[in-house]
PDB file of C-alpha atoms in Angstrom:
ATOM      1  CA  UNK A  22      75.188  79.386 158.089  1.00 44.00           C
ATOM      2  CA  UNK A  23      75.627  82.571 160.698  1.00 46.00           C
ATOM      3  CA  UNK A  24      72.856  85.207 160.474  1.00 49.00           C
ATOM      4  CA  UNK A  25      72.168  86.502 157.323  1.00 55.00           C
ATOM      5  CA  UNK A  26      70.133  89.542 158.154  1.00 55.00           C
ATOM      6  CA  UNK A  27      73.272  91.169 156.702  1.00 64.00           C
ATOM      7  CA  UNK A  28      72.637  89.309 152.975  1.00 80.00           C
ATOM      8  CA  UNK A  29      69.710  90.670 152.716  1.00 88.00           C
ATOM      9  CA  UNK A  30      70.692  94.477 153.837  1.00 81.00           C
ATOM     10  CA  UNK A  31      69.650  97.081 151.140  1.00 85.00           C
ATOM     11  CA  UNK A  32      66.589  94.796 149.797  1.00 90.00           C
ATOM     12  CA  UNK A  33      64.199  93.276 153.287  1.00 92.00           C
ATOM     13  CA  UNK A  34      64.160  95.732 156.459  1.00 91.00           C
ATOM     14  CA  UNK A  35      65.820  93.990 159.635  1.00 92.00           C
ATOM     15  CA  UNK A  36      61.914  95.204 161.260  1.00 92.00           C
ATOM     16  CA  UNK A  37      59.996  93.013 158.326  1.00 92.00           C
ATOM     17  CA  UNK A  38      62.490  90.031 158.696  1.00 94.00           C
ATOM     18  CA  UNK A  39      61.664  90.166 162.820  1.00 94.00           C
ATOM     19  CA  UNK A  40      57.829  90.509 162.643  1.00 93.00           C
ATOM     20  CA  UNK A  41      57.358  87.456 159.506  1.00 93.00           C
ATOM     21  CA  UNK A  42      59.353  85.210 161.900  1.00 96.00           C
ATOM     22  CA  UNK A  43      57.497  85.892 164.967  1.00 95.00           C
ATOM     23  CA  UNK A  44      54.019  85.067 162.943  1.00 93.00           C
ATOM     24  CA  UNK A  45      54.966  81.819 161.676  1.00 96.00           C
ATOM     25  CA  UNK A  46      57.000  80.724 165.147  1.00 95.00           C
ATOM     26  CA  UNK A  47      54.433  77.814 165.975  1.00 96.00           C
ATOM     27  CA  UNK A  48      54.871  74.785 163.796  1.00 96.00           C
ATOM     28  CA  UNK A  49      52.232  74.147 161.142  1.00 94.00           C
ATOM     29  CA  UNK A  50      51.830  78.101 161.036  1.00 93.00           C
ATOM     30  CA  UNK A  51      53.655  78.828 157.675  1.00 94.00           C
ATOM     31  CA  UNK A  52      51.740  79.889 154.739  1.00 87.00           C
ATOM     32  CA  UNK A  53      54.192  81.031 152.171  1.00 88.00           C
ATOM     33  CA  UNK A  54      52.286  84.364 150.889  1.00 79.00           C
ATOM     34  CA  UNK A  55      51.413  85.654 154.427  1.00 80.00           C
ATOM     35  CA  UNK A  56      54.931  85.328 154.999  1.00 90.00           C
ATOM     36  CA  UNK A  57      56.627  86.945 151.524  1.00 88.00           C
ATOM     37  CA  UNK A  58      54.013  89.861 151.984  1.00 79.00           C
ATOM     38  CA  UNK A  59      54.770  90.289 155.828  1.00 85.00           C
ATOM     39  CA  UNK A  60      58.671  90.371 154.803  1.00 90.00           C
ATOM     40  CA  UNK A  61      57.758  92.630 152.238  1.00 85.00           C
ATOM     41  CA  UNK A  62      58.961  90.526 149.021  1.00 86.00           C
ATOM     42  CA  UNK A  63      55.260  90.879 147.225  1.00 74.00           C
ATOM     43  CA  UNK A  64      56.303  94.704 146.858  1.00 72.00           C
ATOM     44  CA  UNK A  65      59.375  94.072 145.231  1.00 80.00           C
ATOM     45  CA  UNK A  66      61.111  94.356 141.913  1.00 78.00           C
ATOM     46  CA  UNK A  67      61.910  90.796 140.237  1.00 78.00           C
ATOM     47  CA  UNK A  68      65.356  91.501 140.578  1.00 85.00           C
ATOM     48  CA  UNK A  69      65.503  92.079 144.226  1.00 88.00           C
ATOM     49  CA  UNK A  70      63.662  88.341 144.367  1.00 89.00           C
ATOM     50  CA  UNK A  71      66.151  87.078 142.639  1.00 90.00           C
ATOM     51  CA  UNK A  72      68.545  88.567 144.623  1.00 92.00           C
ATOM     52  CA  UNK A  73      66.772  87.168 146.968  1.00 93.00           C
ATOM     53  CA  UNK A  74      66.586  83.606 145.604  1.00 94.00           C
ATOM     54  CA  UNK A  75      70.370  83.676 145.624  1.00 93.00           C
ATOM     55  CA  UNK A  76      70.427  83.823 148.671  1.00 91.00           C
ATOM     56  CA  UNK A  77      68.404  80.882 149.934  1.00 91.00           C
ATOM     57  CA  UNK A  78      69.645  78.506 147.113  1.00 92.00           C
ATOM     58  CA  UNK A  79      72.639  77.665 149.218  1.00 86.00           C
ATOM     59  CA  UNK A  80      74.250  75.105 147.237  1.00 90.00           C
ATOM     60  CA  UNK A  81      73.676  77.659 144.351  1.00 91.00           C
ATOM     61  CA  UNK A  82      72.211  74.792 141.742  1.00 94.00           C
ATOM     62  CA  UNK A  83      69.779  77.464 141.347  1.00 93.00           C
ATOM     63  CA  UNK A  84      66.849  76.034 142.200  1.00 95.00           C
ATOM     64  CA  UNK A  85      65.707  75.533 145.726  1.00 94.00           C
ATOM     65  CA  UNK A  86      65.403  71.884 146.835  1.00 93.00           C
ATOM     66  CA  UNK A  87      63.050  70.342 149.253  1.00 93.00           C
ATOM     67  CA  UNK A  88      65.927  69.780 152.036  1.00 92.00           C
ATOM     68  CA  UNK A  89      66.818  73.505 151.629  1.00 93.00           C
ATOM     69  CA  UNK A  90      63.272  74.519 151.558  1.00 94.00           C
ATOM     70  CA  UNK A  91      63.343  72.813 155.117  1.00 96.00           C
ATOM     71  CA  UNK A  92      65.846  75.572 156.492  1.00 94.00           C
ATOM     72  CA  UNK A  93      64.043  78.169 154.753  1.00 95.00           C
ATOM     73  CA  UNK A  94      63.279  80.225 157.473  1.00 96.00           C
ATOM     74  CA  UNK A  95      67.180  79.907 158.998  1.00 94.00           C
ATOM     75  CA  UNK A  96      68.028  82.104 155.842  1.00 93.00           C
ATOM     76  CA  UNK A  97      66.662  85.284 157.353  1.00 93.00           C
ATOM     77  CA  UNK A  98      67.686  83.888 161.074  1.00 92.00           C
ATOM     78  CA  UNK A  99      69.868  81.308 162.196  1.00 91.00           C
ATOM     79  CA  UNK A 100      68.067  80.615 165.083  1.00 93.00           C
ATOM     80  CA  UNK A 101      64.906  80.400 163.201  1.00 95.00           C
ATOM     81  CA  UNK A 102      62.840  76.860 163.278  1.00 97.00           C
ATOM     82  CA  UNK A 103      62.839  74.106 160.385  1.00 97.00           C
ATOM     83  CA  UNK A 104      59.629  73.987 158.368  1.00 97.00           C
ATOM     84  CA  UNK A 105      57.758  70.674 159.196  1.00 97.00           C
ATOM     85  CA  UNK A 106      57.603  68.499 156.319  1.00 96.00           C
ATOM     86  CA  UNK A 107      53.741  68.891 155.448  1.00 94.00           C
ATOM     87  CA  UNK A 108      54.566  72.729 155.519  1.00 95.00           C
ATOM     88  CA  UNK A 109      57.803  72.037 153.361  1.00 95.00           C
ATOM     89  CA  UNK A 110      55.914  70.187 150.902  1.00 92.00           C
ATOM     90  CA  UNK A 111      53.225  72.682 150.879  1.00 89.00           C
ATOM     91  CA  UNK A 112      55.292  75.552 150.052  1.00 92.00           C
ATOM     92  CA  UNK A 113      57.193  73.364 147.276  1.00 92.00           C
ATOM     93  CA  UNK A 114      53.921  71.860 145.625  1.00 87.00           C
ATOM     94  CA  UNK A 115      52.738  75.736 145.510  1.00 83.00           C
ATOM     95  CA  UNK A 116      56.137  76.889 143.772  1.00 86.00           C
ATOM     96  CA  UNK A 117      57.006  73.998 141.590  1.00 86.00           C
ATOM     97  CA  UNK A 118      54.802  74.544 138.695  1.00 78.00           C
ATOM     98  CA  UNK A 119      56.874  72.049 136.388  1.00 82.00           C
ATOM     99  CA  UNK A 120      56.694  69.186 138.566  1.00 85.00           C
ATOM    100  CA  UNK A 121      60.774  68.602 138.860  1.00 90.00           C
ATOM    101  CA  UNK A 122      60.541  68.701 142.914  1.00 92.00           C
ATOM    102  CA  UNK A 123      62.513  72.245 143.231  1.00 94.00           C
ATOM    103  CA  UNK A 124      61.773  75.301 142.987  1.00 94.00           C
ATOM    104  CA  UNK A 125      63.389  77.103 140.210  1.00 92.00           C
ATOM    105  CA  UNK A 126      64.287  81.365 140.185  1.00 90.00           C
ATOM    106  CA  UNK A 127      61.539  81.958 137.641  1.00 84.00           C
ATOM    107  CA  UNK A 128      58.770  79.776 139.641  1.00 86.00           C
ATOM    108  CA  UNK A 129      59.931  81.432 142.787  1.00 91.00           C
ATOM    109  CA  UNK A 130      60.034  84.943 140.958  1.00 85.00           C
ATOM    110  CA  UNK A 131      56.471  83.937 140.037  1.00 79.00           C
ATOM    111  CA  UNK A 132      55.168  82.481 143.311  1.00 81.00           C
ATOM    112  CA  UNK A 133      55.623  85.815 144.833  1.00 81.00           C
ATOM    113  CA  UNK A 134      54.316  87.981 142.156  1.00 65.00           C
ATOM    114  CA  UNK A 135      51.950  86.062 140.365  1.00 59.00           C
ATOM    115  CA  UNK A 136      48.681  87.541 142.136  1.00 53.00           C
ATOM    116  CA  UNK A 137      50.443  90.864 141.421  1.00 51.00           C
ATOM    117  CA  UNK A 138      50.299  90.936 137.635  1.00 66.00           C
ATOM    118  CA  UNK A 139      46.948  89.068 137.060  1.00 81.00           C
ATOM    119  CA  UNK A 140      45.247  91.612 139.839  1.00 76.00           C
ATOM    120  CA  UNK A 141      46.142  94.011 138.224  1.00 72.00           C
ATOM    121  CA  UNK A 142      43.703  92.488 135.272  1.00 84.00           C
ATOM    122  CA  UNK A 143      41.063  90.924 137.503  1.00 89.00           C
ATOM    123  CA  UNK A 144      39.892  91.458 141.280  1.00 87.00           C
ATOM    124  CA  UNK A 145      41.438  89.694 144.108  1.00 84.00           C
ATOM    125  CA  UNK A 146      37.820  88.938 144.978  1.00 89.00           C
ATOM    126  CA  UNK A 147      36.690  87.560 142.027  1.00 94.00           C
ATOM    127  CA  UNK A 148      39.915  85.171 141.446  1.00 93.00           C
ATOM    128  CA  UNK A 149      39.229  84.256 145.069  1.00 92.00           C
ATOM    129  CA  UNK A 150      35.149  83.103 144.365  1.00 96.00           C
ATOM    130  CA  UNK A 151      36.474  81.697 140.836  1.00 97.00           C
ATOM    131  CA  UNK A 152      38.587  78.621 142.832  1.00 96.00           C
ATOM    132  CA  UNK A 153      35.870  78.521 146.123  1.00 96.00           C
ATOM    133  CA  UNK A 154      33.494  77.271 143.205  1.00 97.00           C
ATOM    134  CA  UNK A 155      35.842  74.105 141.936  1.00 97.00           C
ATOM    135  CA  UNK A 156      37.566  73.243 144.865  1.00 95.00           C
ATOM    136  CA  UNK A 157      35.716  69.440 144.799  1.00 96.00           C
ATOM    137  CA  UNK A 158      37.628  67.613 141.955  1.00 96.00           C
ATOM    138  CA  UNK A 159      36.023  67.023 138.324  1.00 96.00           C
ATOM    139  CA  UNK A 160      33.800  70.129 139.417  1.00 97.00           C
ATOM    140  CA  UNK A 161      35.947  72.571 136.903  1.00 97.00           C
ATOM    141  CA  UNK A 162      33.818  73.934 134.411  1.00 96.00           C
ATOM    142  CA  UNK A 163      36.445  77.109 132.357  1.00 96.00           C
ATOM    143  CA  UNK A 164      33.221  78.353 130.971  1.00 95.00           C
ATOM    144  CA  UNK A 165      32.069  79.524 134.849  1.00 97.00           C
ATOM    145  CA  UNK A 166      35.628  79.764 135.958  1.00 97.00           C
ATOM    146  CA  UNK A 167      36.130  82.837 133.603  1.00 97.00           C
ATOM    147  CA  UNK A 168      32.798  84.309 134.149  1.00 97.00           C
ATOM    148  CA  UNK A 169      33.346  83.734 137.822  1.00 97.00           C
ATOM    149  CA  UNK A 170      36.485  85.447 137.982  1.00 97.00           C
ATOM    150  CA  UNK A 171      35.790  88.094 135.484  1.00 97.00           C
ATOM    151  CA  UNK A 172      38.192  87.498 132.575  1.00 97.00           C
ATOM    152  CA  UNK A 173      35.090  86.991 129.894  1.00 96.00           C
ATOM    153  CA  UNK A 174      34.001  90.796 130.686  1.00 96.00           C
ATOM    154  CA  UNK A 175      37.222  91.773 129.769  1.00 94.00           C
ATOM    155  CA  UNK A 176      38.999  93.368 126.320  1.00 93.00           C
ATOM    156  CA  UNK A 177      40.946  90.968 124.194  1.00 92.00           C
ATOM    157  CA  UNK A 178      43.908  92.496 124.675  1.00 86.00           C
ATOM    158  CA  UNK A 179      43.436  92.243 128.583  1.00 88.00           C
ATOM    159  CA  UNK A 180      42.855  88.373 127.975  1.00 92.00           C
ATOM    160  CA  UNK A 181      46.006  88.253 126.077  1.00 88.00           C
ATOM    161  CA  UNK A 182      48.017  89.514 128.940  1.00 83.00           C
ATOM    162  CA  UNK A 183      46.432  87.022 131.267  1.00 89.00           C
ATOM    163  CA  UNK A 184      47.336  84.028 128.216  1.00 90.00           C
ATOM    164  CA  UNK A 185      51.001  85.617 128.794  1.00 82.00           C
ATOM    165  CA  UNK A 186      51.217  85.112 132.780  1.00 80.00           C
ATOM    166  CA  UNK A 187      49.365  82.061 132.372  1.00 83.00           C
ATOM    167  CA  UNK A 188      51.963  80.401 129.666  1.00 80.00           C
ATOM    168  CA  UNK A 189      54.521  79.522 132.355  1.00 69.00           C
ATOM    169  CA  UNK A 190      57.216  78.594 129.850  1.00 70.00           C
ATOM    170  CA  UNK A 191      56.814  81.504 127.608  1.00 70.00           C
ATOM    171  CA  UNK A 192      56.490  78.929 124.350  1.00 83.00           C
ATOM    172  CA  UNK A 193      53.787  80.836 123.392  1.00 88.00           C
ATOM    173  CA  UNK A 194      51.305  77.622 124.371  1.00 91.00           C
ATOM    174  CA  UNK A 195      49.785  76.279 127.271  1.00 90.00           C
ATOM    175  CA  UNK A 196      50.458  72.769 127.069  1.00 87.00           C
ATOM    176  CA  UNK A 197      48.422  69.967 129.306  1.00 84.00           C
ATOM    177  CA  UNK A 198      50.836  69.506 131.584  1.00 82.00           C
ATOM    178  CA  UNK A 199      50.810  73.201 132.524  1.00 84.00           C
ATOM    179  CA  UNK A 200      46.978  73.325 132.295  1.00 89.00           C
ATOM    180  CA  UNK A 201      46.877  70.965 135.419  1.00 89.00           C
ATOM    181  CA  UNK A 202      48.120  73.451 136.953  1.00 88.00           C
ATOM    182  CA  UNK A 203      45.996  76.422 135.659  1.00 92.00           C
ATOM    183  CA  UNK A 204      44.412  77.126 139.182  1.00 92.00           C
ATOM    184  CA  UNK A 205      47.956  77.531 140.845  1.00 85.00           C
ATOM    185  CA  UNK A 206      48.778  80.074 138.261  1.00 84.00           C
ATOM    186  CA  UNK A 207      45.348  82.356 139.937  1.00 88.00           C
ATOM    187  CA  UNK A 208      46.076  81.218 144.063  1.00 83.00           C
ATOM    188  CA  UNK A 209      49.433  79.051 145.183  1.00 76.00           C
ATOM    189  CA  UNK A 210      48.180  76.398 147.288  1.00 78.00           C
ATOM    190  CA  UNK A 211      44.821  75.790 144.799  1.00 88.00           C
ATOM    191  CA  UNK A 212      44.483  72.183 143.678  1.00 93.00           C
ATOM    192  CA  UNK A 213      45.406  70.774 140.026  1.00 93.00           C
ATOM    193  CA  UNK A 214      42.724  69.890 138.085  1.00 95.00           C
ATOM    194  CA  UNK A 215      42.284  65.821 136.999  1.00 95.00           C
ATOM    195  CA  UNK A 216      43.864  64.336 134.188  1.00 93.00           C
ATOM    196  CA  UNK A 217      39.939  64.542 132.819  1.00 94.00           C
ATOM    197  CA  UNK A 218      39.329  68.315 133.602  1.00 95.00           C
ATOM    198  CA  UNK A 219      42.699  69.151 131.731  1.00 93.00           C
ATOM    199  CA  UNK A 220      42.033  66.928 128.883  1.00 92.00           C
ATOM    200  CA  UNK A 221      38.314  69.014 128.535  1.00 93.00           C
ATOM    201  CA  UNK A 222      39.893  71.816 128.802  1.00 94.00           C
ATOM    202  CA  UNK A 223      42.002  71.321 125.858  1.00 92.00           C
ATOM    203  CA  UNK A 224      40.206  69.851 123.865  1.00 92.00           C
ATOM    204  CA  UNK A 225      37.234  72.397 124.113  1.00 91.00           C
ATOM    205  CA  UNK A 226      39.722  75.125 123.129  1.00 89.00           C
ATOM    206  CA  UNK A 227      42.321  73.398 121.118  1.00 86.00           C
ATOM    207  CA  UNK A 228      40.897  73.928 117.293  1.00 82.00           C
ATOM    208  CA  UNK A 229      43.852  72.547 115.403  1.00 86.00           C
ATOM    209  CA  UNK A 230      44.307  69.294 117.304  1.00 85.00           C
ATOM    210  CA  UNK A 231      47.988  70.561 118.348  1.00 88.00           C
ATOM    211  CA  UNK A 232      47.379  69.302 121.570  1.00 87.00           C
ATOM    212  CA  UNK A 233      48.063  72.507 123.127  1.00 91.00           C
ATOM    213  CA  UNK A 234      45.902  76.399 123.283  1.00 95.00           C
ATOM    214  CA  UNK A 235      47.748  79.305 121.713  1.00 93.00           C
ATOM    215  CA  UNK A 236      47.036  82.331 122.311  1.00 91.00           C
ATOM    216  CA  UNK A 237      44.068  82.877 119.446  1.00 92.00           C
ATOM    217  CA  UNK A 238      42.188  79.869 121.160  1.00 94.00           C
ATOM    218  CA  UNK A 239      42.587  80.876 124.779  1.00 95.00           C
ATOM    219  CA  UNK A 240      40.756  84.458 123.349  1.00 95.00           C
ATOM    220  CA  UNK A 241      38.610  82.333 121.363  1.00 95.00           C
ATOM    221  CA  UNK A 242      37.431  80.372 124.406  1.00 94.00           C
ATOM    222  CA  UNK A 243      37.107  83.273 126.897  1.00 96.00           C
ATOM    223  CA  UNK A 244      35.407  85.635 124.896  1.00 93.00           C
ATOM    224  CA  UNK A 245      32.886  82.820 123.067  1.00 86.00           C
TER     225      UNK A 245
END
């Protein structure tokens, strides 16, 4: 694999690559955001993360698998450690959004800068109180959620831009299956909500019995 420092010359500093390593040395110590903000990815442009991704999807399928995941860390060093597996499952639960088992460029684009775009619509602080309040399963209410994390207080345009980041497939829906993972889309690493707190969720918002919320019914439901 040799040291690829030099791959990522022109987009990480060799300083940045040195210090994330050395914080995430002892096993069980890798938390994927403290790392991508310590190596300075967070602050990047999506094309320099998917320069980026290139890089690390070494059998270029393009997406990243769990076994390359593993070796993640050997990408910016060769002498870097594996990831254990709880810590490689961890970092692949918080990236795959679709469920396939890989992480694909635009969940990985997204993984990094997800945070970015909806803080720049709602505090850090507030997003972070938001999931502390329905961490126990079946405890989800949206109605407290978006009051908790701000987004009812907000214009309707605003809460169209969060609809936008939120609608991970850009279909101009949020289906169920990407409602389970509606915390993820606030913090990687929250939990998805039960096959019971999804189906509430749609169905309390879902006015033509499509199955899915467009963009009028997410506003609808926020703002009500």
């Amino acid at each position: 694999m040799g040291n690829n420092k030099m791959a990522f010359a022109g987009i990480l500093s060799d300083a940045d690559i040195t210090a994330a390593l050395a914080a995430c040395q002892a096993e069980g110590s890798f938390k994927h955001k403290e790392f991508f903000a310590k190596i300075g990815l967070a602050a990047k442009s999506e094309a320099d993360i998917k320069k980026v991704f290139a890089i690390i999807d070494q059998d270029k399928s393009d997406f990243v698998e769990e076994d390359e995941l593993k070796l993640f860390l050997q990408n910016f060093s060769a002498g870097a450690r594996a990831l254990t597996d709880a810590e490689t499952k961890d970092f692949l639960k918080a990236g795959d959004s679709d469920g396939d088992g890989k992480i694909g460029v635009d969940e990985f684009a997204s993984m990094i800068n997800i945070k970015m775009s909806l803080t720049s619509i709602l505090s850090a602080e507030a997003i972070e109180s938001a999931i502390k309040d329905c961490q126990e399963p079946d405890s989800f209410c949206y109605k407290k959620f978006f009051k908790l994390c701000g987004l009812s207080s907000k214009t309707p345009q605003e809460v169209k831009d969060v609809f936008k980041i939120l609608d991970d497939d850009d279909s101009g829906f949020i289906e169920e299956a990407e409602l389970k993972f509606f915390l993820q889309r606030f913090v990687p690493g929250a939990r998805t909500l039960t096959d019971a707190e999804a189906r509430t969720f749609v169905s309390s918002a879902d006015d033509d019995d499509d199955g899915k919320i467009g963009a009028e019914e997410f506003q609808t439901m926020v703002l009500s």
